[in-house]
Amino acid sequence: MERSDLELVLAVRDQGSLSAAALSLDVAPPVVTKRLAALEARLGQRLFQRTTRRVSPTAEGETVCERAQVLLRGFSELESELQERKSEPTGLIRLAATLGFGRLWLGPALASFQERYPRIEIQLQLSEQLPDLAADGFDGAIWLWQVEGRQAAQWVSRRLARNQRVLVASPRYIRQHGMPASLDELQQRACLIVRENRSASGQRFDVWPLQKERDKTPARVRVQGPLSSNSGELVRDWCIAGRGIMLRSLWDIAPQLASGDLVRVLPAYVMPDADVHWLAPYRADSPRRIRLLIDHLLAQFQGAPWKTKPAPLRAAPQG
């Protein structure tokens, strides 16, 4: 059977008459009659029952029509894919991302992607709260934890890079107050609390869910301190100035750890589920521009570059 045969049987079934099928295929009615008869003779099966009022598929005809739909859809998808590969990718990509990571690491990665594919337009919304991606018209989000519950069943998640949240303090703070030796001692120290990115589960800002990095033993620690803010950058600055102990992602503080401006506190403990993820509403076939973007981000964030490279963008001091 040829593609034209598949289109013929579907037109006859959908239109309900040979003359209407001929009209939809833009051929003369005798052509449809002749081609259908030849097809049935070749298959040795009667595909349609004809009456003066109606043409309806037989059981064998319905089977052929069902398979024809699948095969024609495959032809169409293959043609679209080949056309996409031949042409330059175009279109709009709407993304959401967390504020700090979006500005510091994602922004430069998106700029280099758009430079590579100049006909793609990117709209990036930075937010403390993960939006309803499908309802708000986003193609995807770059977020720092996995989605759970109802959203996990509706969205696609892919890890772009590994990351950890770790406990840190400045050498000045350690000289003045000493290094905590246990989680119990940590609870008595001045901790700097970041009040941003509240999770859907309502996780308290002053409860740090830690785990031992070696054996994954969980430990929840209630912390306290006189300084807190919804700005992670400000809390980082307080920490560098010696005002307390902070729990912060490596992507934000790796340069300060490398320079010695910050040191690890209780290095056996980390906060789990801090990896960088691609989140997107489920769709059977993502556009080529989205697939290209994911590949680009995987390459950009391979090996967690914040561990080995300086941040690509830091605001210059003002004043």
CSV table of C-alpha atoms in Angstrom, one decimal:
chain,number,residue,atom,x,y,z
A,1,MET,CA,0.0,0.0,0.0
A,2,GLU,CA,1.1,3.5,-0.8
A,3,ARG,CA,0.6,6.7,1.1
A,4,SER,CA,-2.1,7.7,-1.4
A,5,ASP,CA,-4.0,4.5,-0.6
A,6,LEU,CA,-4.0,5.3,3.1
A,7,GLU,CA,-5.3,8.8,2.4
A,8,LEU,CA,-8.0,7.4,0.1
A,9,VAL,CA,-9.5,4.9,2.7
A,10,LEU,CA,-9.5,7.6,5.4
A,11,ALA,CA,-11.2,10.1,3.1
A,12,VAL,CA,-13.9,7.6,2.1
A,13,ARG,CA,-14.5,6.6,5.8
A,14,ASP,CA,-14.6,10.2,7.0
A,15,GLN,CA,-16.7,11.6,4.2
A,16,GLY,CA,-19.2,8.7,4.1
A,17,SER,CA,-19.5,8.7,0.3
A,18,LEU,CA,-17.2,8.3,-2.7
A,19,SER,CA,-18.2,11.6,-4.3
A,20,ALA,CA,-17.5,13.5,-1.1
A,21,ALA,CA,-14.2,11.7,-0.7
A,22,ALA,CA,-13.3,12.7,-4.3
A,23,LEU,CA,-14.1,16.3,-3.5
A,24,SER,CA,-11.9,16.3,-0.4
A,25,LEU,CA,-9.0,14.7,-2.3
A,26,ASP,CA,-9.6,17.1,-5.3
A,27,VAL,CA,-10.0,14.3,-7.8
A,28,ALA,CA,-12.9,13.2,-10.1
A,29,PRO,CA,-15.4,10.7,-8.5
A,30,PRO,CA,-14.6,8.0,-11.0
A,31,VAL,CA,-11.0,8.1,-10.0
A,32,VAL,CA,-11.9,7.3,-6.3
A,33,THR,CA,-14.2,4.5,-7.4
A,34,LYS,CA,-11.5,3.0,-9.7
A,35,ARG,CA,-8.7,3.3,-7.1
A,36,LEU,CA,-10.8,1.8,-4.3
A,37,ALA,CA,-11.8,-1.1,-6.4
A,38,ALA,CA,-8.2,-1.8,-7.4
A,39,LEU,CA,-7.1,-1.6,-3.7
A,40,GLU,CA,-9.7,-4.0,-2.6
A,41,ALA,CA,-8.8,-6.4,-5.4
A,42,ARG,CA,-5.1,-6.2,-4.5
A,43,LEU,CA,-5.9,-6.9,-0.8
A,44,GLY,CA,-8.5,-9.5,-1.5
A,45,GLN,CA,-10.7,-7.8,1.1
A,46,ARG,CA,-13.8,-5.7,0.8
A,47,LEU,CA,-13.1,-2.5,2.8
A,48,PHE,CA,-16.4,-0.7,2.4
A,49,GLN,CA,-20.1,-1.5,2.1
A,50,ARG,CA,-21.8,0.6,-0.5
A,51,THR,CA,-25.4,1.6,-0.6
A,52,THR,CA,-27.2,4.3,-2.5
A,53,ARG,CA,-27.2,6.4,0.6
A,54,ARG,CA,-24.0,5.6,2.5
A,55,VAL,CA,-20.6,4.1,2.3
A,56,SER,CA,-19.4,2.5,5.6
A,57,PRO,CA,-16.3,0.5,6.4
A,58,THR,CA,-16.3,-3.2,7.0
A,59,ALA,CA,-14.5,-4.7,9.9
A,60,GLU,CA,-11.5,-5.2,7.7
A,61,GLY,CA,-11.9,-1.6,6.4
A,62,GLU,CA,-12.0,-0.2,9.9
A,63,THR,CA,-8.8,-2.0,10.7
A,64,VAL,CA,-7.1,-0.6,7.6
A,65,CYS,CA,-8.3,2.9,8.5
A,66,GLU,CA,-7.0,2.7,12.1
A,67,ARG,CA,-3.6,1.6,10.9
A,68,ALA,CA,-3.7,4.2,8.2
A,69,GLN,CA,-4.1,7.0,10.8
A,70,VAL,CA,-1.0,5.8,12.7
A,71,LEU,CA,1.1,5.4,9.5
A,72,LEU,CA,0.1,8.8,8.1
A,73,ARG,CA,0.8,10.5,11.5
A,74,GLY,CA,4.2,8.9,11.4
A,75,PHE,CA,4.8,10.2,7.8
A,76,SER,CA,3.8,13.7,9.0
A,77,GLU,CA,6.0,13.6,12.1
A,78,LEU,CA,9.0,12.4,10.1
A,79,GLU,CA,8.5,15.2,7.5
A,80,SER,CA,8.3,17.8,10.2
A,81,GLU,CA,11.4,16.5,12.0
A,82,LEU,CA,13.4,16.5,8.7
A,83,GLN,CA,12.1,20.0,7.9
A,84,GLU,CA,13.1,21.2,11.4
A,85,ARG,CA,16.6,19.8,10.9
A,86,LYS,CA,17.0,21.6,7.6
A,87,SER,CA,15.7,25.0,8.8
A,88,GLU,CA,17.1,27.3,11.4
A,89,PRO,CA,15.2,26.9,14.7
A,90,THR,CA,12.8,29.8,15.5
A,91,GLY,CA,10.1,30.7,18.0
A,92,LEU,CA,9.6,31.9,21.5
A,93,ILE,CA,10.7,30.1,24.7
A,94,ARG,CA,9.2,31.3,28.0
A,95,LEU,CA,11.1,30.3,31.1
A,96,ALA,CA,10.9,30.7,34.9
A,97,ALA,CA,13.9,30.4,37.3
A,98,THR,CA,14.9,31.2,40.8
A,99,LEU,CA,16.2,34.7,41.4
A,100,GLY,CA,19.9,34.1,42.4
A,101,PHE,CA,20.7,31.1,40.1
A,102,GLY,CA,18.8,32.7,37.3
A,103,ARG,CA,20.8,35.9,37.4
A,104,LEU,CA,24.2,34.4,38.1
A,105,TRP,CA,24.4,31.3,36.0
A,106,LEU,CA,21.3,30.8,33.9
A,107,GLY,CA,21.2,34.3,32.4
A,108,PRO,CA,24.7,34.0,30.8
A,109,ALA,CA,23.9,30.5,29.6
A,110,LEU,CA,20.7,31.7,27.9
A,111,ALA,CA,22.5,34.7,26.3
A,112,SER,CA,25.1,32.3,24.7
A,113,PHE,CA,22.2,30.0,23.5
A,114,GLN,CA,20.4,32.9,21.9
A,115,GLU,CA,23.5,34.1,20.3
A,116,ARG,CA,24.0,30.7,18.7
A,117,TYR,CA,20.3,30.6,17.5
A,118,PRO,CA,19.5,34.2,16.8
A,119,ARG,CA,15.9,33.5,15.5
A,120,ILE,CA,14.9,32.1,18.9
A,121,GLU,CA,13.4,34.6,21.4
A,122,ILE,CA,13.7,33.9,25.1
A,123,GLN,CA,11.6,35.4,27.9
A,124,LEU,CA,13.0,34.7,31.4
A,125,GLN,CA,11.0,35.4,34.5
A,126,LEU,CA,12.9,35.3,37.8
A,127,SER,CA,10.8,34.5,40.9
A,128,GLU,CA,10.9,33.2,44.4
A,129,GLN,CA,7.8,31.1,43.8
A,130,LEU,CA,7.5,28.3,41.2
A,131,PRO,CA,4.6,29.3,38.9
A,132,ASP,CA,2.0,26.9,37.5
A,133,LEU,CA,3.9,26.3,34.3
A,134,ALA,CA,1.1,25.1,32.1
A,135,ALA,CA,-1.5,27.5,33.3
A,136,ASP,CA,0.8,30.5,33.0
A,137,GLY,CA,2.1,29.6,29.6
A,138,PHE,CA,5.7,28.6,30.4
A,139,ASP,CA,7.7,26.2,28.4
A,140,GLY,CA,9.8,25.2,31.4
A,141,ALA,CA,11.6,26.2,34.5
A,142,ILE,CA,15.1,25.9,35.9
A,143,TRP,CA,14.6,25.2,39.6
A,144,LEU,CA,16.7,24.1,42.5
A,145,TRP,CA,14.6,21.2,43.8
A,146,GLN,CA,12.4,18.4,42.5
A,147,VAL,CA,8.7,18.8,42.3
A,148,GLU,CA,6.5,16.5,44.4
A,149,GLY,CA,2.8,15.6,44.7
A,150,ARG,CA,0.3,16.5,42.0
A,151,GLN,CA,2.8,18.6,39.9
A,152,ALA,CA,5.2,15.7,39.7
A,153,ALA,CA,2.6,13.6,37.9
A,154,GLN,CA,1.9,16.5,35.4
A,155,TRP,CA,5.4,17.8,34.8
A,156,VAL,CA,8.7,16.4,33.3
A,157,SER,CA,11.8,16.7,35.5
A,158,ARG,CA,15.4,16.4,34.4
A,159,ARG,CA,18.5,17.1,36.4
A,160,LEU,CA,20.8,19.6,34.7
A,161,ALA,CA,23.5,19.6,37.4
A,162,ARG,CA,24.4,18.4,40.8
A,163,ASN,CA,24.5,20.9,43.7
A,164,GLN,CA,24.6,20.9,47.5
A,165,ARG,CA,23.6,23.3,50.2
A,166,VAL,CA,26.3,23.4,52.8
A,167,LEU,CA,26.9,25.1,56.2
A,168,VAL,CA,29.5,27.9,56.1
A,169,ALA,CA,30.9,30.7,58.2
A,170,SER,CA,33.7,33.2,57.8
A,171,PRO,CA,37.2,32.7,59.4
A,172,ARG,CA,36.4,35.8,61.4
A,173,TYR,CA,33.3,34.2,63.0
A,174,ILE,CA,35.2,31.0,63.7
A,175,ARG,CA,38.1,32.9,65.4
A,176,GLN,CA,35.6,34.8,67.6
A,177,HIS,CA,33.2,31.9,68.5
A,178,GLY,CA,34.9,28.7,67.6
A,179,MET,CA,33.9,25.9,65.2
A,180,PRO,CA,30.7,24.1,66.2
A,181,ALA,CA,31.4,20.4,67.0
A,182,SER,CA,27.9,19.0,66.7
A,183,LEU,CA,24.4,19.8,65.4
A,184,ASP,CA,23.3,20.4,69.0
A,185,GLU,CA,26.0,23.1,69.3
A,186,LEU,CA,24.9,24.6,66.0
A,187,GLN,CA,21.4,25.2,67.5
A,188,GLN,CA,23.0,27.5,70.1
A,189,ARG,CA,24.9,29.6,67.5
A,190,ALA,CA,23.8,32.7,65.6
A,191,CYS,CA,22.5,31.4,62.3
A,192,LEU,CA,21.7,33.6,59.3
A,193,ILE,CA,18.3,32.6,57.9
A,194,VAL,CA,17.3,33.0,54.2
A,195,ARG,CA,13.5,33.6,53.9
A,196,GLU,CA,13.1,32.9,50.2
A,197,ASN,CA,11.7,30.2,47.9
A,198,ARG,CA,9.2,28.7,50.4
A,199,SER,CA,8.4,25.2,49.2
A,200,ALA,CA,4.9,24.0,48.5
A,201,SER,CA,5.1,21.7,51.6
A,202,GLY,CA,5.4,24.8,53.8
A,203,GLN,CA,9.0,24.0,55.0
A,204,ARG,CA,9.9,26.4,57.9
A,205,PHE,CA,12.8,28.8,57.2
A,206,ASP,CA,14.3,28.2,60.6
A,207,VAL,CA,14.3,24.4,60.3
A,208,TRP,CA,17.2,23.1,58.3
A,209,PRO,CA,16.7,19.6,56.9
A,210,LEU,CA,20.2,18.2,56.8
A,211,GLN,CA,21.6,14.7,56.2
A,212,LYS,CA,24.9,13.1,56.7
A,213,GLU,CA,26.6,13.1,53.3
A,214,ARG,CA,28.2,9.7,53.8
A,215,ASP,CA,25.2,7.5,54.9
A,216,LYS,CA,22.2,9.9,54.2
A,217,THR,CA,21.1,9.8,57.8
A,218,PRO,CA,18.5,12.6,58.1
A,219,ALA,CA,18.7,15.4,60.8
A,220,ARG,CA,16.4,18.3,61.2
A,221,VAL,CA,17.9,21.3,63.1
A,222,ARG,CA,16.0,24.2,64.5
A,223,VAL,CA,18.2,27.2,64.2
A,224,GLN,CA,18.0,30.8,65.5
A,225,GLY,CA,19.7,34.1,65.0
A,226,PRO,CA,19.0,37.9,65.0
A,227,LEU,CA,19.5,38.4,61.3
A,228,SER,CA,17.4,37.0,58.4
A,229,SER,CA,16.4,38.2,55.0
A,230,ASN,CA,14.5,37.2,51.8
A,231,SER,CA,17.7,38.1,49.9
A,232,GLY,CA,20.2,35.3,49.7
A,233,GLU,CA,22.9,37.6,48.5
A,234,LEU,CA,22.5,39.9,51.6
A,235,VAL,CA,22.7,36.9,53.9
A,236,ARG,CA,25.8,35.8,52.1
A,237,ASP,CA,27.3,39.2,52.7
A,238,TRP,CA,26.5,39.0,56.4
A,239,CYS,CA,28.1,35.6,56.6
A,240,ILE,CA,31.3,36.9,54.9
A,241,ALA,CA,31.3,39.8,57.4
A,242,GLY,CA,31.4,37.3,60.3
A,243,ARG,CA,27.8,37.7,61.6
A,244,GLY,CA,26.8,34.1,61.8
A,245,ILE,CA,26.6,30.6,60.1
A,246,MET,CA,24.7,30.2,56.9
A,247,LEU,CA,23.2,27.3,54.9
A,248,ARG,CA,23.8,28.1,51.2
A,249,SER,CA,24.1,26.5,47.8
A,250,LEU,CA,27.6,25.8,46.4
A,251,TRP,CA,26.7,27.5,43.1
A,252,ASP,CA,26.5,30.8,45.1
A,253,ILE,CA,29.4,30.5,47.5
A,254,ALA,CA,32.0,28.2,45.7
A,255,PRO,CA,34.2,31.2,44.8
A,256,GLN,CA,34.3,32.4,48.5
A,257,LEU,CA,35.1,28.8,49.6
A,258,ALA,CA,37.9,28.7,47.1
A,259,SER,CA,39.3,32.1,48.2
A,260,GLY,CA,39.0,31.3,51.9
A,261,ASP,CA,36.5,34.1,52.6
A,262,LEU,CA,34.2,31.3,53.8
A,263,VAL,CA,34.9,27.9,55.4
A,264,ARG,CA,32.8,24.8,55.7
A,265,VAL,CA,31.1,24.2,59.1
A,266,LEU,CA,30.2,20.6,60.1
A,267,PRO,CA,31.3,19.4,56.6
A,268,ALA,CA,29.8,15.9,57.2
A,269,TYR,CA,26.3,17.4,56.7
A,270,VAL,CA,24.6,18.8,53.6
A,271,MET,CA,21.0,19.7,52.7
A,272,PRO,CA,19.6,17.2,50.2
A,273,ASP,CA,17.6,17.8,47.0
A,274,ALA,CA,19.5,21.0,46.0
A,275,ASP,CA,20.3,19.9,42.4
A,276,VAL,CA,19.5,22.1,39.4
A,277,HIS,CA,16.5,20.7,37.5
A,278,TRP,CA,14.7,21.3,34.3
A,279,LEU,CA,10.9,21.3,34.9
A,280,ALA,CA,8.3,21.4,32.2
A,281,PRO,CA,4.7,20.6,31.5
A,282,TYR,CA,4.3,17.2,30.0
A,283,ARG,CA,4.0,17.2,26.2
A,284,ALA,CA,4.2,14.2,23.8
A,285,ASP,CA,6.7,15.9,21.5
A,286,SER,CA,8.8,18.9,22.5
A,287,PRO,CA,9.7,21.5,19.9
A,288,ARG,CA,13.2,21.4,18.5
A,289,ARG,CA,14.1,24.7,20.1
A,290,ILE,CA,13.3,23.3,23.6
A,291,ARG,CA,15.4,20.2,22.9
A,292,LEU,CA,18.2,22.3,21.8
A,293,LEU,CA,18.0,24.5,24.9
A,294,ILE,CA,18.1,21.5,27.2
A,295,ASP,CA,21.1,20.1,25.4
A,296,HIS,CA,22.8,23.5,25.7
A,297,LEU,CA,22.1,23.8,29.5
A,298,LEU,CA,23.3,20.3,30.1
A,299,ALA,CA,26.6,21.2,28.3
A,300,GLN,CA,26.9,24.5,30.2
A,301,PHE,CA,26.3,23.1,33.6
A,302,GLN,CA,28.2,19.8,33.1
A,303,GLY,CA,30.4,19.0,36.1
A,304,ALA,CA,28.9,21.8,38.2
A,305,PRO,CA,31.0,24.7,36.8
A,306,TRP,CA,30.6,26.7,40.0
A,307,LYS,CA,33.1,24.3,41.6
A,308,THR,CA,35.8,25.0,39.1
A,309,LYS,CA,35.1,28.3,37.4
A,310,PRO,CA,34.4,31.9,38.6
A,311,ALA,CA,30.8,33.1,38.4
A,312,PRO,CA,30.2,34.5,34.9
A,313,LEU,CA,28.4,37.6,36.3
A,314,ARG,CA,28.8,39.5,39.6
A,315,ALA,CA,27.4,42.9,40.2
A,316,ALA,CA,30.1,45.5,40.6
A,317,PRO,CA,30.2,47.4,43.9
A,318,GLN,CA,28.5,50.8,43.8
A,319,GLY,CA,29.7,54.0,45.3
